[in-house]
Coordinates of C-alpha atoms in Angstrom, one line a residue:
M21 CA 81.0 34.4 75.4
K22 CA 78.2 36.6 76.7
L23 CA 80.1 37.0 80.0
S24 CA 83.2 38.1 78.2
K25 CA 81.2 40.7 76.2
L26 CA 79.6 42.0 79.3
I27 CA 83.0 42.4 81.0
L28 CA 84.4 44.1 77.9
G29 CA 81.4 46.4 77.8
C30 CA 81.9 47.3 81.5
I31 CA 85.6 48.0 80.9
C32 CA 84.8 50.2 77.9
L33 CA 82.2 52.1 80.0
L34 CA 84.7 52.6 82.9
L35 CA 87.4 53.8 80.4
S36 CA 84.9 56.2 78.9
F37 CA 83.9 57.6 82.3
S38 CA 87.6 57.9 83.3
L39 CA 88.4 59.8 80.1
Y40 CA 85.3 62.1 80.7
A41 CA 86.3 62.7 84.3
Q42 CA 89.9 63.5 83.3
K43 CA 88.6 65.8 80.6
E44 CA 86.3 67.6 83.1
T45 CA 89.3 67.9 85.5
N46 CA 91.5 69.4 82.8
K47 CA 88.9 71.5 81.0
N48 CA 90.3 74.7 82.5
H49 CA 93.9 73.7 82.5
S50 CA 94.9 76.0 79.6
C51 CA 93.6 79.0 81.6
L52 CA 94.7 77.9 85.1
K53 CA 98.2 77.0 84.2
C54 CA 98.7 80.8 84.2
H55 CA 95.9 82.2 86.3
A56 CA 96.3 79.8 89.2
H57 CA 99.9 81.0 89.9
R58 CA 101.7 84.1 90.9
T59 CA 103.9 83.9 87.9
Y60 CA 103.5 82.6 84.3
K61 CA 105.8 81.9 81.4
Y62 CA 105.4 82.4 77.7
M63 CA 107.7 82.2 74.6
N64 CA 108.7 85.5 72.9
E65 CA 108.8 84.3 69.3
D66 CA 110.5 87.4 68.0
F67 CA 113.5 87.0 70.3
G68 CA 113.3 83.2 70.7
M69 CA 113.4 83.4 74.5
E70 CA 111.1 82.4 77.4
I71 CA 109.7 85.3 79.4
K72 CA 108.5 85.0 83.0
E73 CA 106.0 87.6 84.3
S74 CA 104.1 88.3 87.5
M75 CA 100.4 87.6 87.4
C76 CA 98.2 90.5 88.5
S77 CA 96.6 89.6 91.9
N78 CA 93.1 90.4 90.7
R79 CA 93.6 88.0 87.8
M80 CA 94.6 85.1 90.0
I81 CA 92.2 82.3 90.7
D82 CA 92.1 80.2 93.9
T83 CA 91.5 76.8 92.3
L84 CA 90.2 75.1 95.4
A85 CA 87.8 77.9 96.2
Y86 CA 86.6 77.9 92.6
Q87 CA 86.0 74.1 92.6
Q88 CA 84.0 74.5 95.8
S89 CA 82.0 77.5 94.6
N90 CA 78.5 77.6 93.0
H91 CA 80.1 78.0 89.6
G92 CA 82.9 75.4 90.0
M93 CA 81.5 73.0 87.4
F94 CA 81.8 75.5 84.5
K95 CA 84.5 76.0 82.0
C96 CA 86.1 79.4 81.9
T97 CA 84.8 80.0 78.4
D98 CA 81.2 79.3 79.5
C99 CA 81.4 82.9 80.9
H100 CA 84.4 84.4 79.1
S101 CA 85.0 84.7 75.4
P102 CA 86.4 81.6 73.6
E103 CA 88.9 84.0 72.2
Y104 CA 90.7 83.9 75.5
E105 CA 91.9 80.4 74.5
T106 CA 94.4 82.2 72.2
F107 CA 97.5 83.6 73.8
P108 CA 98.5 86.4 73.9
H109 CA 95.0 87.6 74.6
A110 CA 93.6 90.3 72.4
G111 CA 93.5 93.6 74.3
N112 CA 89.9 94.3 73.4
L113 CA 88.8 91.3 75.4
R114 CA 89.3 93.3 78.5
M115 CA 86.3 95.4 77.5
E116 CA 83.9 92.5 77.3
L117 CA 80.8 92.9 79.6
M118 CA 80.4 90.4 82.4
Y119 CA 77.3 88.4 82.6
A120 CA 74.8 89.5 85.3
C121 CA 73.1 86.8 87.5
N122 CA 69.8 87.0 85.6
D123 CA 71.5 86.5 82.2
C124 CA 71.7 82.9 83.2
H125 CA 69.2 82.4 86.1
A126 CA 66.2 84.5 85.1
G127 CA 63.1 82.5 84.1
D128 CA 64.8 79.1 85.0
P129 CA 62.4 77.0 87.1
E130 CA 65.4 75.2 88.6
Y131 CA 66.4 78.4 90.3
A132 CA 63.0 79.8 91.0
K133 CA 63.4 79.2 94.8
F134 CA 66.3 81.7 94.9
H135 CA 64.1 84.6 93.5
F136 CA 66.8 86.1 91.3
E137 CA 64.3 88.5 89.7
A138 CA 63.2 89.8 93.1
I139 CA 66.9 90.1 94.1
E140 CA 67.6 92.2 91.0
E141 CA 64.7 94.5 91.8
A142 CA 65.9 94.9 95.4
F143 CA 69.5 95.5 94.2
Y144 CA 68.3 98.5 92.1
E145 CA 66.9 100.0 95.2
S146 CA 70.1 99.6 97.1
M147 CA 72.2 102.6 98.0
H148 CA 75.2 100.8 96.6
Y149 CA 73.7 100.7 93.1
N150 CA 72.2 104.2 93.3
R151 CA 75.5 105.8 94.3
S152 CA 77.6 103.9 91.7
P153 CA 75.2 102.5 89.0
D154 CA 78.0 102.1 86.4
A155 CA 80.5 100.5 88.8
F156 CA 78.5 98.5 91.3
T157 CA 77.3 95.0 90.1
C158 CA 76.4 91.7 91.5
W159 CA 80.1 90.7 91.3
S160 CA 81.1 93.7 93.5
C161 CA 80.0 91.5 96.5
H162 CA 79.7 88.0 95.0
N163 CA 83.0 87.0 93.5
P164 CA 81.9 84.6 90.6
H165 CA 85.0 82.5 91.1
T166 CA 84.5 81.9 94.9
Y167 CA 80.9 82.6 95.8
K168 CA 78.9 79.8 97.4
T169 CA 75.5 79.6 99.0
Q170 CA 76.0 80.0 102.7
A171 CA 72.9 81.2 104.6
R172 CA 70.6 78.5 103.1
I173 CA 72.9 75.5 103.7
G174 CA 75.3 76.7 106.5
E175 CA 75.3 74.4 109.5
K176 CA 76.4 77.0 111.9
I177 CA 75.1 80.6 112.2
S178 CA 78.6 81.7 113.2
E179 CA 80.0 80.5 109.9
T180 CA 77.2 82.4 108.0
V181 CA 78.0 85.5 110.0
S182 CA 81.7 85.3 109.2
Y183 CA 81.2 84.5 105.5
D184 CA 78.7 87.3 104.9
N185 CA 80.6 89.9 106.9
N186 CA 83.8 89.2 105.0
I187 CA 81.9 90.1 101.8
C188 CA 81.2 93.6 103.3
L189 CA 84.7 93.9 104.6
S190 CA 86.2 93.0 101.2
C191 CA 85.4 96.6 100.3
H192 CA 85.0 98.5 103.6
A193 CA 88.3 97.1 105.0
D194 CA 90.2 97.2 101.7
V195 CA 91.1 100.8 100.6
S196 CA 92.3 99.7 97.1
K197 CA 88.9 98.0 96.3
Y198 CA 86.9 100.7 98.0
E199 CA 88.5 103.4 95.9
L200 CA 87.4 101.7 92.7
L201 CA 83.7 102.4 93.6
T202 CA 83.8 105.8 95.2
E203 CA 85.7 109.0 95.6
R204 CA 84.8 109.1 99.3
E205 CA 87.3 108.6 102.0
N206 CA 87.3 105.0 103.2
I207 CA 85.1 104.6 106.3
N208 CA 86.7 103.5 109.6
I209 CA 84.4 100.7 110.6
L210 CA 85.3 100.8 114.3
K211 CA 85.0 104.5 114.6
S212 CA 81.7 104.7 112.8
H213 CA 80.3 102.0 115.2
E214 CA 81.6 103.6 118.4
W215 CA 78.0 104.0 119.7
L216 CA 77.5 100.2 119.6
P217 CA 78.0 98.5 123.0
N218 CA 80.4 95.6 123.0
Q219 CA 81.5 96.0 119.4
E220 CA 83.5 92.8 119.2
L221 CA 80.7 90.6 120.4
H222 CA 78.2 92.1 117.9
F223 CA 80.7 91.9 115.0
K224 CA 81.3 88.3 115.8
N225 CA 77.7 87.2 116.1
V226 CA 75.6 89.5 113.9
R227 CA 75.9 90.2 110.2
C228 CA 76.3 93.8 108.9
I229 CA 73.1 93.3 106.8
E230 CA 71.0 92.7 109.9
C231 CA 71.1 96.5 110.7
H232 CA 72.0 97.9 107.3
T233 CA 69.3 96.3 105.0
Q234 CA 65.6 96.6 104.7
L235 CA 63.7 93.5 105.8
S236 CA 62.2 91.4 103.0
D237 CA 59.2 89.1 103.3
S238 CA 60.2 87.0 100.3
L239 CA 64.0 87.0 100.2
L240 CA 66.3 85.0 102.4
V241 CA 68.9 87.8 102.3
S242 CA 67.7 91.3 101.7
H243 CA 69.6 93.2 99.0
V244 CA 68.2 96.6 99.8
V245 CA 71.2 98.1 101.5
M246 CA 70.1 101.3 103.3
S247 CA 72.0 104.5 104.0
K248 CA 73.7 104.8 107.4
D249 CA 71.0 107.2 108.5
S250 CA 68.4 104.5 108.0
A251 CA 70.4 101.7 109.8
I252 CA 68.9 100.1 112.9
R253 CA 70.2 101.6 116.1
E254 CA 67.5 100.6 118.6
C255 CA 68.8 97.8 120.9
T256 CA 65.2 96.5 121.3
S257 CA 65.0 95.7 117.6
C258 CA 67.0 92.6 118.4
H259 CA 66.9 92.3 122.1
S260 CA 63.1 91.7 122.5
A261 CA 60.6 88.9 122.1
N262 CA 59.8 90.1 118.6
S263 CA 63.4 90.0 117.6
H264 CA 64.5 91.5 114.3
L265 CA 67.0 88.5 114.1
M266 CA 64.1 86.0 113.6
A267 CA 63.1 87.7 110.4
S268 CA 66.7 87.9 109.1
L269 CA 69.7 85.9 110.4
Y270 CA 67.6 83.1 111.9
R271 CA 64.8 83.1 109.4
Y272 CA 65.4 79.7 107.8
K273 CA 67.1 78.1 110.7
S274 CA 65.0 75.2 112.0
L275 CA 66.9 73.8 114.9
E276 CA 64.3 74.2 117.6
S277 CA 66.0 71.8 120.0
R278 CA 65.3 73.9 123.1
K279 CA 61.7 74.8 122.2
G280 CA 60.4 72.3 124.8
S281 CA 62.2 74.2 127.6
G282 CA 59.9 77.2 127.0
F283 CA 62.4 79.6 125.5
L284 CA 61.1 82.3 123.2
N285 CA 62.9 82.4 119.8
A286 CA 64.4 79.1 120.7
V287 CA 66.4 78.7 117.5
I288 CA 68.6 81.6 118.5
I289 CA 69.7 80.0 121.7
N290 CA 71.1 77.0 119.8
E291 CA 74.1 79.2 119.0
S292 CA 74.0 82.2 121.4
Y293 CA 72.0 83.9 124.1
V294 CA 70.5 87.3 123.2
I295 CA 69.3 89.3 126.2
G296 CA 65.6 90.1 125.9
A297 CA 65.1 87.8 122.9
N298 CA 65.5 84.5 124.7
R299 CA 63.2 84.9 127.7
N300 CA 61.8 81.7 129.1
K301 CA 58.0 81.7 129.6
Y302 CA 58.2 79.3 132.5
L303 CA 60.7 81.4 134.3
N304 CA 58.5 84.5 133.6
I305 CA 55.6 82.7 135.2
L306 CA 57.7 81.6 138.1
S307 CA 59.1 85.1 138.7
V308 CA 55.5 86.5 138.8
V309 CA 54.5 83.7 141.2
I310 CA 57.5 84.4 143.5
F311 CA 56.8 88.2 143.3
G312 CA 53.2 87.5 144.2
L313 CA 54.1 85.3 147.1
V314 CA 56.5 88.0 148.4
L315 CA 53.7 90.6 148.2
I316 CA 51.3 88.2 150.0
G317 CA 54.0 87.6 152.7
I318 CA 54.6 91.3 153.2
F319 CA 50.8 91.9 153.4
T320 CA 50.3 89.0 155.8
H321 CA 53.2 90.2 158.0
T322 CA 51.8 93.7 158.0
I323 CA 48.4 92.5 159.1
F324 CA 49.9 90.4 162.0
R325 CA 51.9 93.4 163.1
I326 CA 48.8 95.6 163.1
F327 CA 46.7 93.1 165.2
K328 CA 49.7 92.4 167.5
S329 CA 50.2 96.2 168.2
K330 CA 46.6 96.4 169.3

């Protein structure tokens, strides 16, 4: 009798969990049945006919990217007005203000390690905000439906570089989005970086923010974007023993697998070799010894020549 009750209890628990999981899976169905597709349908009650319309591209949601994002566990109405559950949507809902990061994350001990308050302060110093304070927000760079933490958890530096640079290029390589934020003519990235040797290699292995942001002692990713006149142009800023990359791109990378071989900034060499930044102390010593031996050889040879000539 006790066994049968135990089995029945387990079955009920599994059913409850299954129903909960199904509910969680379908919690955004009423929104995504339209916003996850290029087209949507609705019934025109006045004429008694079904209408098929195209969904605006900027209103479409990539469901897979959303589920994998930092916010993928939320219901749409956690951030958007519950009035959106009524269709057709009221026109005034378009005017609702979007939440900023600190509306949810500020003062929360769980997110203290991300330093959201410091990020906000840095953001207000950024040239992006100061040039377009009414138009430029957190979401201008970090799409709330797709953004996910990359620099802190990314296994490969190359993936972090690609992900972060695509954030910059989402505006600087997209005229339609760029024009929403400024009246300036869109910048030609390749032309404006003509001075940079081996452009392709740099763009592939270094983030835009390595040169275009102010270094921060407390933040993993600096949010103080500087003007182009303040951007780093000195090769030795990265190509040196005291490489700028160690305080930015490789700051939290801890794969020191080649440290025992004597390489400076060994973490960099796990993914690439940066001339000047990855010198090997043993090879440095060996080169000095060889150079010294060569000098001794020349000196000895000269002495013998002098004595022999006498």
